Amino acid sequence: MHQQRADGSTTFNARAGQITKRDEAPILILRHGSSQSFSTQGVLNYLAFDEYALDLSPYLSKADAVHFKTSDRYLHELVFPDLTQTWEREYRLKLLSEANSRLASPLYSITLMAIALAAVLGGSFSRLGYNHRIAAAGGVAALVRILGFAAQAMAVHSPWWNLLQYVLPVGAAGLALGALFRRPAASRRPRYLALAGAGA
Protein backbone atom coordinates (compact mmCIF):
# COMPACT_ATOMS: atom_id res chain seq x y z
CA MET A 1 0.00 0.00 0.00
CA HIS A 2 1.33 3.42 -0.97
CA GLN A 3 0.61 6.67 0.91
CA GLN A 4 1.29 10.02 -0.69
CA ARG A 5 1.56 13.02 1.65
CA ALA A 6 2.69 16.61 1.36
CA ASP A 7 5.89 15.92 3.34
CA GLY A 8 6.75 12.68 1.53
CA SER A 9 5.50 9.18 0.76
CA THR A 10 5.35 5.82 2.53
CA THR A 11 5.03 2.34 1.09
CA PHE A 12 3.82 -0.60 3.19
CA ASN A 13 4.48 -4.24 2.35
CA ALA A 14 3.04 -7.04 4.49
CA ARG A 15 2.58 -10.77 4.32
CA ALA A 16 -0.96 -10.63 5.76
CA GLY A 17 -3.54 -8.01 6.63
CA GLN A 18 -6.88 -7.75 8.38
CA ILE A 19 -9.48 -4.98 8.49
CA THR A 20 -11.10 -4.57 11.89
CA LYS A 21 -12.28 -1.88 14.31
CA ARG A 22 -10.61 -0.30 17.31
CA ASP A 23 -12.58 2.18 19.41
CA GLU A 24 -15.26 2.17 16.67
CA ALA A 25 -12.66 3.33 14.16
CA PRO A 26 -11.68 1.14 11.17
CA ILE A 27 -8.07 0.02 11.14
CA LEU A 28 -5.92 -2.19 8.94
CA ILE A 29 -3.66 -4.57 10.84
CA LEU A 30 -0.57 -5.49 8.83
CA ARG A 31 1.51 -8.46 9.94
CA HIS A 32 5.10 -9.44 9.10
CA GLY A 33 5.94 -6.56 6.85
CA SER A 34 7.97 -3.42 6.34
CA SER A 35 7.56 0.23 5.46
CA GLN A 36 9.74 2.55 3.42
CA SER A 37 9.33 6.30 3.91
CA PHE A 38 10.84 8.89 1.63
CA SER A 39 10.65 12.52 2.73
CA THR A 40 10.81 15.65 0.57
CA GLN A 41 14.31 16.29 2.00
CA GLY A 42 15.49 13.09 0.36
CA VAL A 43 15.67 10.99 3.55
CA LEU A 44 14.79 7.29 3.24
CA ASN A 45 13.60 5.42 6.34
CA TYR A 46 13.12 1.67 6.49
CA LEU A 47 11.16 -0.10 9.24
CA ALA A 48 10.44 -3.80 9.67
CA PHE A 49 7.55 -4.86 11.90
CA ASP A 50 5.72 -7.94 13.13
CA GLU A 51 2.42 -6.09 13.46
CA TYR A 52 1.37 -2.59 12.52
CA ALA A 53 -2.05 -0.93 12.90
CA LEU A 54 -2.93 1.58 10.23
CA ASP A 55 -5.81 3.96 10.90
CA LEU A 56 -8.24 4.03 7.94
CA SER A 57 -10.43 6.88 9.21
CA PRO A 58 -8.70 9.59 7.14
CA TYR A 59 -9.46 7.64 3.98
CA LEU A 60 -13.19 7.22 4.63
CA SER A 61 -15.45 10.16 3.86
CA LYS A 62 -18.48 10.17 6.14
CA ALA A 63 -20.11 13.07 4.33
CA ASP A 64 -20.76 11.15 1.12
CA ALA A 65 -24.13 9.39 0.94
CA VAL A 66 -24.29 5.90 -0.53
CA HIS A 67 -26.73 5.54 -3.44
CA PHE A 68 -27.45 2.07 -4.72
CA LYS A 69 -28.31 1.62 -8.37
CA THR A 70 -32.00 1.30 -9.13
CA SER A 71 -31.48 -2.31 -10.18
CA ASP A 72 -29.89 -3.11 -6.80
CA ARG A 73 -32.73 -1.77 -4.66
CA TYR A 74 -35.62 -3.61 -3.07
CA LEU A 75 -39.07 -3.10 -4.53
CA HIS A 76 -40.38 -1.11 -1.56
CA GLU A 77 -37.39 1.24 -1.87
CA LEU A 78 -38.39 1.93 -5.47
CA VAL A 79 -42.06 2.50 -4.74
CA PHE A 80 -41.54 4.45 -1.50
CA PRO A 81 -38.19 6.25 -1.77
CA ASP A 82 -36.81 8.52 0.94
CA LEU A 83 -37.92 11.89 -0.40
CA THR A 84 -35.92 13.74 2.26
CA GLN A 85 -32.83 13.04 0.16
CA THR A 86 -32.15 15.20 -2.87
CA TRP A 87 -31.15 12.32 -5.12
CA GLU A 88 -34.32 10.38 -4.29
CA ARG A 89 -36.53 13.37 -5.16
CA GLU A 90 -34.67 14.10 -8.39
CA TYR A 91 -34.87 10.53 -9.69
CA ARG A 92 -38.32 9.68 -8.34
CA LEU A 93 -39.71 8.79 -11.79
CA LYS A 94 -36.70 6.62 -12.59
CA LEU A 95 -37.26 4.60 -9.41
CA LEU A 96 -40.96 4.24 -10.22
CA SER A 97 -40.16 3.11 -13.76
CA GLU A 98 -37.83 0.41 -12.43
CA ALA A 99 -40.50 -0.76 -9.96
CA ASN A 100 -43.11 -1.15 -12.70
CA SER A 101 -40.60 -2.91 -14.93
CA ARG A 102 -40.00 -5.51 -12.22
CA LEU A 103 -43.70 -6.09 -11.79
CA ALA A 104 -44.34 -6.33 -15.53
CA SER A 105 -41.34 -8.52 -16.39
CA PRO A 106 -42.96 -11.83 -15.28
CA LEU A 107 -45.80 -11.17 -17.74
CA TYR A 108 -43.37 -11.58 -20.62
CA SER A 109 -42.90 -15.25 -19.70
CA ILE A 110 -46.59 -15.84 -20.45
CA THR A 111 -46.41 -13.65 -23.55
CA LEU A 112 -43.43 -15.44 -25.07
CA MET A 113 -44.98 -18.82 -24.32
CA ALA A 114 -48.23 -17.77 -26.00
CA ILE A 115 -46.36 -16.52 -29.07
CA ALA A 116 -44.42 -19.78 -29.32
CA LEU A 117 -47.57 -21.89 -29.06
CA ALA A 118 -49.35 -19.72 -31.63
CA ALA A 119 -46.46 -20.18 -34.04
CA VAL A 120 -46.59 -23.98 -33.86
CA LEU A 121 -50.26 -24.75 -33.18
CA GLY A 122 -52.08 -21.62 -34.28
CA GLY A 123 -51.93 -22.12 -38.03
CA SER A 124 -52.92 -24.84 -40.41
CA PHE A 125 -50.92 -28.02 -40.87
CA SER A 126 -47.93 -27.71 -43.17
CA ARG A 127 -45.96 -30.60 -44.62
CA LEU A 128 -43.02 -28.28 -45.25
CA GLY A 129 -42.60 -27.52 -41.55
CA TYR A 130 -43.04 -24.44 -39.44
CA ASN A 131 -39.66 -22.76 -39.84
CA HIS A 132 -41.09 -19.56 -41.30
CA ARG A 133 -43.76 -19.26 -38.62
CA ILE A 134 -41.24 -19.91 -35.86
CA ALA A 135 -38.85 -17.31 -37.29
CA ALA A 136 -41.67 -14.77 -37.54
CA ALA A 137 -42.74 -15.53 -33.98
CA GLY A 138 -39.16 -14.98 -32.79
CA GLY A 139 -39.12 -11.59 -34.49
CA VAL A 140 -42.44 -10.63 -32.94
CA ALA A 141 -41.27 -11.71 -29.48
CA ALA A 142 -38.06 -9.68 -29.80
CA LEU A 143 -40.02 -6.64 -30.99
CA VAL A 144 -42.44 -6.84 -28.07
CA ARG A 145 -39.60 -7.07 -25.54
CA ILE A 146 -37.70 -4.17 -27.14
CA LEU A 147 -40.84 -2.04 -27.01
CA GLY A 148 -41.08 -2.95 -23.32
CA PHE A 149 -37.59 -1.60 -22.71
CA ALA A 150 -38.50 1.54 -24.66
CA ALA A 151 -41.62 2.03 -22.53
CA GLN A 152 -39.49 1.73 -19.38
CA ALA A 153 -37.11 4.37 -20.71
CA MET A 154 -39.96 6.72 -21.62
CA ALA A 155 -41.50 6.27 -18.16
CA VAL A 156 -38.48 8.07 -16.70
CA HIS A 157 -39.88 11.27 -18.23
CA SER A 158 -43.62 10.63 -17.82
CA PRO A 159 -45.24 8.18 -15.37
CA TRP A 160 -48.12 7.46 -17.78
CA TRP A 161 -45.75 5.37 -19.90
CA ASN A 162 -45.71 2.85 -17.05
CA LEU A 163 -49.15 1.68 -18.22
CA LEU A 164 -47.60 0.62 -21.51
CA GLN A 165 -45.24 -1.69 -19.63
CA TYR A 166 -48.29 -3.81 -18.73
CA VAL A 167 -50.34 -3.26 -21.90
CA LEU A 168 -47.58 -4.55 -24.18
CA PRO A 169 -47.15 -8.06 -22.71
CA VAL A 170 -50.84 -8.52 -21.91
CA GLY A 171 -51.95 -7.31 -25.36
CA ALA A 172 -49.37 -9.42 -27.18
CA ALA A 173 -50.35 -12.48 -25.16
CA GLY A 174 -54.03 -11.86 -25.95
CA LEU A 175 -53.37 -11.64 -29.68
CA ALA A 176 -51.21 -14.77 -29.61
CA LEU A 177 -53.83 -16.75 -27.68
CA GLY A 178 -56.50 -15.51 -30.08
CA ALA A 179 -54.49 -16.82 -33.01
CA LEU A 180 -53.90 -20.07 -31.17
CA PHE A 181 -57.60 -20.83 -30.59
CA ARG A 182 -58.80 -19.50 -33.92
CA ARG A 183 -59.60 -22.44 -36.22
CA PRO A 184 -58.05 -22.39 -39.70
CA ALA A 185 -60.36 -21.40 -42.59
CA ALA A 186 -60.34 -24.90 -44.09
CA SER A 187 -61.64 -26.46 -40.90
CA ARG A 188 -64.56 -23.99 -40.73
CA ARG A 189 -66.19 -25.36 -43.91
CA PRO A 190 -69.41 -27.28 -43.32
CA ARG A 191 -68.95 -31.03 -43.09
CA TYR A 192 -71.32 -31.82 -45.95
CA LEU A 193 -69.36 -29.59 -48.35
CA ALA A 194 -66.17 -31.40 -47.46
CA LEU A 195 -67.82 -34.77 -48.07
CA ALA A 196 -69.25 -33.58 -51.40
CA GLY A 197 -65.84 -32.44 -52.51
CA ALA A 198 -64.35 -35.80 -51.57
CA GLY A 199 -67.05 -37.67 -53.57
CA ALA A 200 -66.46 -35.58 -56.65
PDB file of C-alpha atoms in Angstrom:
ATOM      1  CA  MET A   1       0.000   0.000   0.000  1.00  0.00           C
ATOM      2  CA  HIS A   2       1.328   3.425  -0.967  1.00  0.00           C
ATOM      3  CA  GLN A   3       0.610   6.671   0.905  1.00  0.00           C
ATOM      4  CA  GLN A   4       1.293  10.015  -0.691  1.00  0.00           C
ATOM      5  CA  ARG A   5       1.559  13.025   1.648  1.00  0.00           C
ATOM      6  CA  ALA A   6       2.687  16.607   1.363  1.00  0.00           C
ATOM      7  CA  ASP A   7       5.889  15.922   3.336  1.00  0.00           C
ATOM      8  CA  GLY A   8       6.754  12.680   1.533  1.00  0.00           C
ATOM      9  CA  SER A   9       5.503   9.185   0.757  1.00  0.00           C
ATOM     10  CA  THR A  10       5.348   5.819   2.530  1.00  0.00           C
ATOM     11  CA  THR A  11       5.025   2.341   1.088  1.00  0.00           C
ATOM     12  CA  PHE A  12       3.823  -0.603   3.190  1.00  0.00           C
ATOM     13  CA  ASN A  13       4.476  -4.236   2.351  1.00  0.00           C
ATOM     14  CA  ALA A  14       3.039  -7.039   4.485  1.00  0.00           C
ATOM     15  CA  ARG A  15       2.578 -10.775   4.322  1.00  0.00           C
ATOM     16  CA  ALA A  16      -0.958 -10.626   5.762  1.00  0.00           C
ATOM     17  CA  GLY A  17      -3.541  -8.006   6.633  1.00  0.00           C
ATOM     18  CA  GLN A  18      -6.883  -7.748   8.376  1.00  0.00           C
ATOM     19  CA  ILE A  19      -9.481  -4.984   8.486  1.00  0.00           C
ATOM     20  CA  THR A  20     -11.100  -4.569  11.891  1.00  0.00           C
ATOM     21  CA  LYS A  21     -12.281  -1.876  14.305  1.00  0.00           C
ATOM     22  CA  ARG A  22     -10.608  -0.301  17.315  1.00  0.00           C
ATOM     23  CA  ASP A  23     -12.583   2.178  19.410  1.00  0.00           C
ATOM     24  CA  GLU A  24     -15.261   2.166  16.669  1.00  0.00           C
ATOM     25  CA  ALA A  25     -12.658   3.331  14.159  1.00  0.00           C
ATOM     26  CA  PRO A  26     -11.683   1.143  11.171  1.00  0.00           C
ATOM     27  CA  ILE A  27      -8.067   0.017  11.136  1.00  0.00           C
ATOM     28  CA  LEU A  28      -5.918  -2.191   8.938  1.00  0.00           C
ATOM     29  CA  ILE A  29      -3.657  -4.567  10.842  1.00  0.00           C
ATOM     30  CA  LEU A  30      -0.566  -5.485   8.834  1.00  0.00           C
ATOM     31  CA  ARG A  31       1.508  -8.459   9.938  1.00  0.00           C
ATOM     32  CA  HIS A  32       5.096  -9.440   9.096  1.00  0.00           C
ATOM     33  CA  GLY A  33       5.936  -6.556   6.847  1.00  0.00           C
ATOM     34  CA  SER A  34       7.970  -3.420   6.341  1.00  0.00           C
ATOM     35  CA  SER A  35       7.564   0.230   5.460  1.00  0.00           C
ATOM     36  CA  GLN A  36       9.737   2.554   3.422  1.00  0.00           C
ATOM     37  CA  SER A  37       9.332   6.296   3.913  1.00  0.00           C
ATOM     38  CA  PHE A  38      10.842   8.889   1.629  1.00  0.00           C
ATOM     39  CA  SER A  39      10.649  12.525   2.731  1.00  0.00           C
ATOM     40  CA  THR A  40      10.810  15.645   0.570  1.00  0.00           C
ATOM     41  CA  GLN A  41      14.311  16.290   1.996  1.00  0.00           C
ATOM     42  CA  GLY A  42      15.493  13.088   0.361  1.00  0.00           C
ATOM     43  CA  VAL A  43      15.674  10.986   3.551  1.00  0.00           C
ATOM     44  CA  LEU A  44      14.794   7.286   3.236  1.00  0.00           C
ATOM     45  CA  ASN A  45      13.596   5.418   6.342  1.00  0.00           C
ATOM     46  CA  TYR A  46      13.116   1.674   6.491  1.00  0.00           C
ATOM     47  CA  LEU A  47      11.156  -0.103   9.241  1.00  0.00           C
ATOM     48  CA  ALA A  48      10.437  -3.804   9.670  1.00  0.00           C
ATOM     49  CA  PHE A  49       7.548  -4.859  11.901  1.00  0.00           C
ATOM     50  CA  ASP A  50       5.724  -7.942  13.131  1.00  0.00           C
ATOM     51  CA  GLU A  51       2.417  -6.091  13.463  1.00  0.00           C
ATOM     52  CA  TYR A  52       1.370  -2.587  12.521  1.00  0.00           C
ATOM     53  CA  ALA A  53      -2.054  -0.933  12.904  1.00  0.00           C
ATOM     54  CA  LEU A  54      -2.926   1.585  10.229  1.00  0.00           C
ATOM     55  CA  ASP A  55      -5.811   3.959  10.901  1.00  0.00           C
ATOM     56  CA  LEU A  56      -8.237   4.035   7.936  1.00  0.00           C
ATOM     57  CA  SER A  57     -10.435   6.877   9.207  1.00  0.00           C
ATOM     58  CA  PRO A  58      -8.699   9.592   7.141  1.00  0.00           C
ATOM     59  CA  TYR A  59      -9.461   7.641   3.980  1.00  0.00           C
ATOM     60  CA  LEU A  60     -13.193   7.220   4.633  1.00  0.00           C
ATOM     61  CA  SER A  61     -15.453  10.157   3.863  1.00  0.00           C
ATOM     62  CA  LYS A  62     -18.476  10.166   6.136  1.00  0.00           C
ATOM     63  CA  ALA A  63     -20.107  13.066   4.329  1.00  0.00           C
ATOM     64  CA  ASP A  64     -20.760  11.152   1.119  1.00  0.00           C
ATOM     65  CA  ALA A  65     -24.126   9.394   0.943  1.00  0.00           C
ATOM     66  CA  VAL A  66     -24.286   5.899  -0.531  1.00  0.00           C
ATOM     67  CA  HIS A  67     -26.728   5.540  -3.436  1.00  0.00           C
ATOM     68  CA  PHE A  68     -27.454   2.071  -4.719  1.00  0.00           C
ATOM     69  CA  LYS A  69     -28.306   1.619  -8.367  1.00  0.00           C
ATOM     70  CA  THR A  70     -32.000   1.303  -9.125  1.00  0.00           C
ATOM     71  CA  SER A  71     -31.479  -2.307 -10.181  1.00  0.00           C
ATOM     72  CA  ASP A  72     -29.886  -3.109  -6.795  1.00  0.00           C
ATOM     73  CA  ARG A  73     -32.728  -1.767  -4.658  1.00  0.00           C
ATOM     74  CA  TYR A  74     -35.618  -3.611  -3.072  1.00  0.00           C
ATOM     75  CA  LEU A  75     -39.069  -3.102  -4.532  1.00  0.00           C
ATOM     76  CA  HIS A  76     -40.378  -1.114  -1.557  1.00  0.00           C
ATOM     77  CA  GLU A  77     -37.393   1.236  -1.866  1.00  0.00           C
ATOM     78  CA  LEU A  78     -38.390   1.934  -5.469  1.00  0.00           C
ATOM     79  CA  VAL A  79     -42.059   2.505  -4.742  1.00  0.00           C
ATOM     80  CA  PHE A  80     -41.540   4.447  -1.497  1.00  0.00           C
ATOM     81  CA  PRO A  81     -38.195   6.250  -1.773  1.00  0.00           C
ATOM     82  CA  ASP A  82     -36.815   8.523   0.939  1.00  0.00           C
ATOM     83  CA  LEU A  83     -37.924  11.891  -0.403  1.00  0.00           C
ATOM     84  CA  THR A  84     -35.925  13.736   2.260  1.00  0.00           C
ATOM     85  CA  GLN A  85     -32.833  13.038   0.155  1.00  0.00           C
ATOM     86  CA  THR A  86     -32.147  15.202  -2.867  1.00  0.00           C
ATOM     87  CA  TRP A  87     -31.149  12.316  -5.115  1.00  0.00           C
ATOM     88  CA  GLU A  88     -34.324  10.383  -4.289  1.00  0.00           C
ATOM     89  CA  ARG A  89     -36.531  13.366  -5.165  1.00  0.00           C
ATOM     90  CA  GLU A  90     -34.667  14.102  -8.386  1.00  0.00           C
ATOM     91  CA  TYR A  91     -34.869  10.530  -9.686  1.00  0.00           C
ATOM     92  CA  ARG A  92     -38.319   9.680  -8.342  1.00  0.00           C
ATOM     93  CA  LEU A  93     -39.709   8.790 -11.787  1.00  0.00           C
ATOM     94  CA  LYS A  94     -36.697   6.616 -12.586  1.00  0.00           C
ATOM     95  CA  LEU A  95     -37.262   4.599  -9.406  1.00  0.00           C
ATOM     96  CA  LEU A  96     -40.965   4.242 -10.221  1.00  0.00           C
ATOM     97  CA  SER A  97     -40.157   3.110 -13.758  1.00  0.00           C
ATOM     98  CA  GLU A  98     -37.831   0.407 -12.428  1.00  0.00           C
ATOM     99  CA  ALA A  99     -40.502  -0.760  -9.959  1.00  0.00           C
ATOM    100  CA  ASN A 100     -43.114  -1.153 -12.700  1.00  0.00           C
ATOM    101  CA  SER A 101     -40.597  -2.910 -14.930  1.00  0.00           C
ATOM    102  CA  ARG A 102     -39.996  -5.514 -12.222  1.00  0.00           C
ATOM    103  CA  LEU A 103     -43.703  -6.086 -11.785  1.00  0.00           C
ATOM    104  CA  ALA A 104     -44.336  -6.329 -15.532  1.00  0.00           C
ATOM    105  CA  SER A 105     -41.341  -8.521 -16.394  1.00  0.00           C
ATOM    106  CA  PRO A 106     -42.965 -11.834 -15.278  1.00  0.00           C
ATOM    107  CA  LEU A 107     -45.797 -11.167 -17.740  1.00  0.00           C
ATOM    108  CA  TYR A 108     -43.372 -11.581 -20.620  1.00  0.00           C
ATOM    109  CA  SER A 109     -42.904 -15.246 -19.702  1.00  0.00           C
ATOM    110  CA  ILE A 110     -46.591 -15.840 -20.451  1.00  0.00           C
ATOM    111  CA  THR A 111     -46.414 -13.652 -23.549  1.00  0.00           C
ATOM    112  CA  LEU A 112     -43.430 -15.445 -25.066  1.00  0.00           C
ATOM    113  CA  MET A 113     -44.984 -18.817 -24.317  1.00  0.00           C
ATOM    114  CA  ALA A 114     -48.230 -17.769 -26.003  1.00  0.00           C
ATOM    115  CA  ILE A 115     -46.355 -16.518 -29.073  1.00  0.00           C
ATOM    116  CA  ALA A 116     -44.416 -19.783 -29.324  1.00  0.00           C
ATOM    117  CA  LEU A 117     -47.573 -21.889 -29.058  1.00  0.00           C
ATOM    118  CA  ALA A 118     -49.349 -19.723 -31.634  1.00  0.00           C
ATOM    119  CA  ALA A 119     -46.455 -20.176 -34.044  1.00  0.00           C
ATOM    120  CA  VAL A 120     -46.595 -23.980 -33.857  1.00  0.00           C
ATOM    121  CA  LEU A 121     -50.255 -24.751 -33.177  1.00  0.00           C
ATOM    122  CA  GLY A 122     -52.077 -21.616 -34.284  1.00  0.00           C
ATOM    123  CA  GLY A 123     -51.929 -22.116 -38.028  1.00  0.00           C
ATOM    124  CA  SER A 124     -52.917 -24.843 -40.409  1.00  0.00           C
ATOM    125  CA  PHE A 125     -50.918 -28.021 -40.867  1.00  0.00           C
ATOM    126  CA  SER A 126     -47.931 -27.706 -43.174  1.00  0.00           C
ATOM    127  CA  ARG A 127     -45.964 -30.599 -44.616  1.00  0.00           C
ATOM    128  CA  LEU A 128     -43.024 -28.281 -45.254  1.00  0.00           C
ATOM    129  CA  GLY A 129     -42.599 -27.521 -41.554  1.00  0.00           C
ATOM    130  CA  TYR A 130     -43.040 -24.439 -39.440  1.00  0.00           C
ATOM    131  CA  ASN A 131     -39.665 -22.763 -39.845  1.00  0.00           C
ATOM    132  CA  HIS A 132     -41.093 -19.561 -41.303  1.00  0.00           C
ATOM    133  CA  ARG A 133     -43.760 -19.265 -38.619  1.00  0.00           C
ATOM    134  CA  ILE A 134     -41.238 -19.909 -35.856  1.00  0.00           C
ATOM    135  CA  ALA A 135     -38.850 -17.308 -37.285  1.00  0.00           C
ATOM    136  CA  ALA A 136     -41.667 -14.771 -37.543  1.00  0.00           C
ATOM    137  CA  ALA A 137     -42.741 -15.532 -33.977  1.00  0.00           C
ATOM    138  CA  GLY A 138     -39.162 -14.983 -32.787  1.00  0.00           C
ATOM    139  CA  GLY A 139     -39.115 -11.589 -34.489  1.00  0.00           C
ATOM    140  CA  VAL A 140     -42.443 -10.625 -32.939  1.00  0.00           C
ATOM    141  CA  ALA A 141     -41.270 -11.713 -29.480  1.00  0.00           C
ATOM    142  CA  ALA A 142     -38.057  -9.681 -29.805  1.00  0.00           C
ATOM    143  CA  LEU A 143     -40.018  -6.638 -30.989  1.00  0.00           C
ATOM    144  CA  VAL A 144     -42.439  -6.844 -28.066  1.00  0.00           C
ATOM    145  CA  ARG A 145     -39.598  -7.068 -25.545  1.00  0.00           C
ATOM    146  CA  ILE A 146     -37.696  -4.173 -27.140  1.00  0.00           C
ATOM    147  CA  LEU A 147     -40.838  -2.043 -27.013  1.00  0.00           C
ATOM    148  CA  GLY A 148     -41.085  -2.948 -23.317  1.00  0.00           C
ATOM    149  CA  PHE A 149     -37.588  -1.596 -22.706  1.00  0.00           C
ATOM    150  CA  ALA A 150     -38.503   1.536 -24.659  1.00  0.00           C
ATOM    151  CA  ALA A 151     -41.615   2.035 -22.530  1.00  0.00           C
ATOM    152  CA  GLN A 152     -39.494   1.732 -19.380  1.00  0.00           C
ATOM    153  CA  ALA A 153     -37.109   4.369 -20.709  1.00  0.00           C
ATOM    154  CA  MET A 154     -39.960   6.725 -21.620  1.00  0.00           C
ATOM    155  CA  ALA A 155     -41.500   6.275 -18.157  1.00  0.00           C
ATOM    156  CA  VAL A 156     -38.484   8.069 -16.703  1.00  0.00           C
ATOM    157  CA  HIS A 157     -39.882  11.274 -18.226  1.00  0.00           C
ATOM    158  CA  SER A 158     -43.618  10.634 -17.818  1.00  0.00           C
ATOM    159  CA  PRO A 159     -45.236   8.177 -15.366  1.00  0.00           C
ATOM    160  CA  TRP A 160     -48.115   7.463 -17.782  1.00  0.00           C
ATOM    161  CA  TRP A 161     -45.753   5.368 -19.897  1.00  0.00           C
ATOM    162  CA  ASN A 162     -45.709   2.845 -17.052  1.00  0.00           C
ATOM    163  CA  LEU A 163     -49.150   1.678 -18.216  1.00  0.00           C
ATOM    164  CA  LEU A 164     -47.604   0.619 -21.506  1.00  0.00           C
ATOM    165  CA  GLN A 165     -45.239  -1.690 -19.630  1.00  0.00           C
ATOM    166  CA  TYR A 166     -48.289  -3.806 -18.727  1.00  0.00           C
ATOM    167  CA  VAL A 167     -50.342  -3.257 -21.896  1.00  0.00           C
ATOM    168  CA  LEU A 168     -47.584  -4.555 -24.182  1.00  0.00           C
ATOM    169  CA  PRO A 169     -47.154  -8.061 -22.709  1.00  0.00           C
ATOM    170  CA  VAL A 170     -50.841  -8.517 -21.915  1.00  0.00           C
ATOM    171  CA  GLY A 171     -51.953  -7.309 -25.357  1.00  0.00           C
ATOM    172  CA  ALA A 172     -49.368  -9.421 -27.184  1.00  0.00           C
ATOM    173  CA  ALA A 173     -50.352 -12.479 -25.162  1.00  0.00           C
ATOM    174  CA  GLY A 174     -54.032 -11.863 -25.947  1.00  0.00           C
ATOM    175  CA  LEU A 175     -53.366 -11.637 -29.682  1.00  0.00           C
ATOM    176  CA  ALA A 176     -51.213 -14.767 -29.606  1.00  0.00           C
ATOM    177  CA  LEU A 177     -53.826 -16.749 -27.682  1.00  0.00           C
ATOM    178  CA  GLY A 178     -56.500 -15.507 -30.075  1.00  0.00           C
ATOM    179  CA  ALA A 179     -54.486 -16.821 -33.012  1.00  0.00           C
ATOM    180  CA  LEU A 180     -53.904 -20.074 -31.173  1.00  0.00           C
ATOM    181  CA  PHE A 181     -57.596 -20.833 -30.588  1.00  0.00           C
ATOM    182  CA  ARG A 182     -58.804 -19.497 -33.922  1.00  0.00           C
ATOM    183  CA  ARG A 183     -59.598 -22.437 -36.220  1.00  0.00           C
ATOM    184  CA  PRO A 184     -58.046 -22.394 -39.698  1.00  0.00           C
ATOM    185  CA  ALA A 185     -60.363 -21.402 -42.589  1.00  0.00           C
ATOM    186  CA  ALA A 186     -60.336 -24.900 -44.092  1.00  0.00           C
ATOM    187  CA  SER A 187     -61.637 -26.461 -40.899  1.00  0.00           C
ATOM    188  CA  ARG A 188     -64.556 -23.986 -40.731  1.00  0.00           C
ATOM    189  CA  ARG A 189     -66.191 -25.360 -43.911  1.00  0.00           C
ATOM    190  CA  PRO A 190     -69.411 -27.285 -43.325  1.00  0.00           C
ATOM    191  CA  ARG A 191     -68.950 -31.026 -43.086  1.00  0.00           C
ATOM    192  CA  TYR A 192     -71.316 -31.820 -45.953  1.00  0.00           C
ATOM    193  CA  LEU A 193     -69.361 -29.588 -48.351  1.00  0.00           C
ATOM    194  CA  ALA A 194     -66.167 -31.404 -47.455  1.00  0.00           C
ATOM    195  CA  LEU A 195     -67.822 -34.772 -48.074  1.00  0.00           C
ATOM    196  CA  ALA A 196     -69.252 -33.582 -51.402  1.00  0.00           C
ATOM    197  CA  GLY A 197     -65.836 -32.439 -52.509  1.00  0.00           C
ATOM    198  CA  ALA A 198     -64.345 -35.802 -51.565  1.00  0.00           C
ATOM    199  CA  GLY A 199     -67.049 -37.667 -53.566  1.00  0.00           C
ATOM    200  CA  ALA A 200     -66.460 -35.584 -56.654  1.00  0.00           C
TER     201      ALA A 200
END
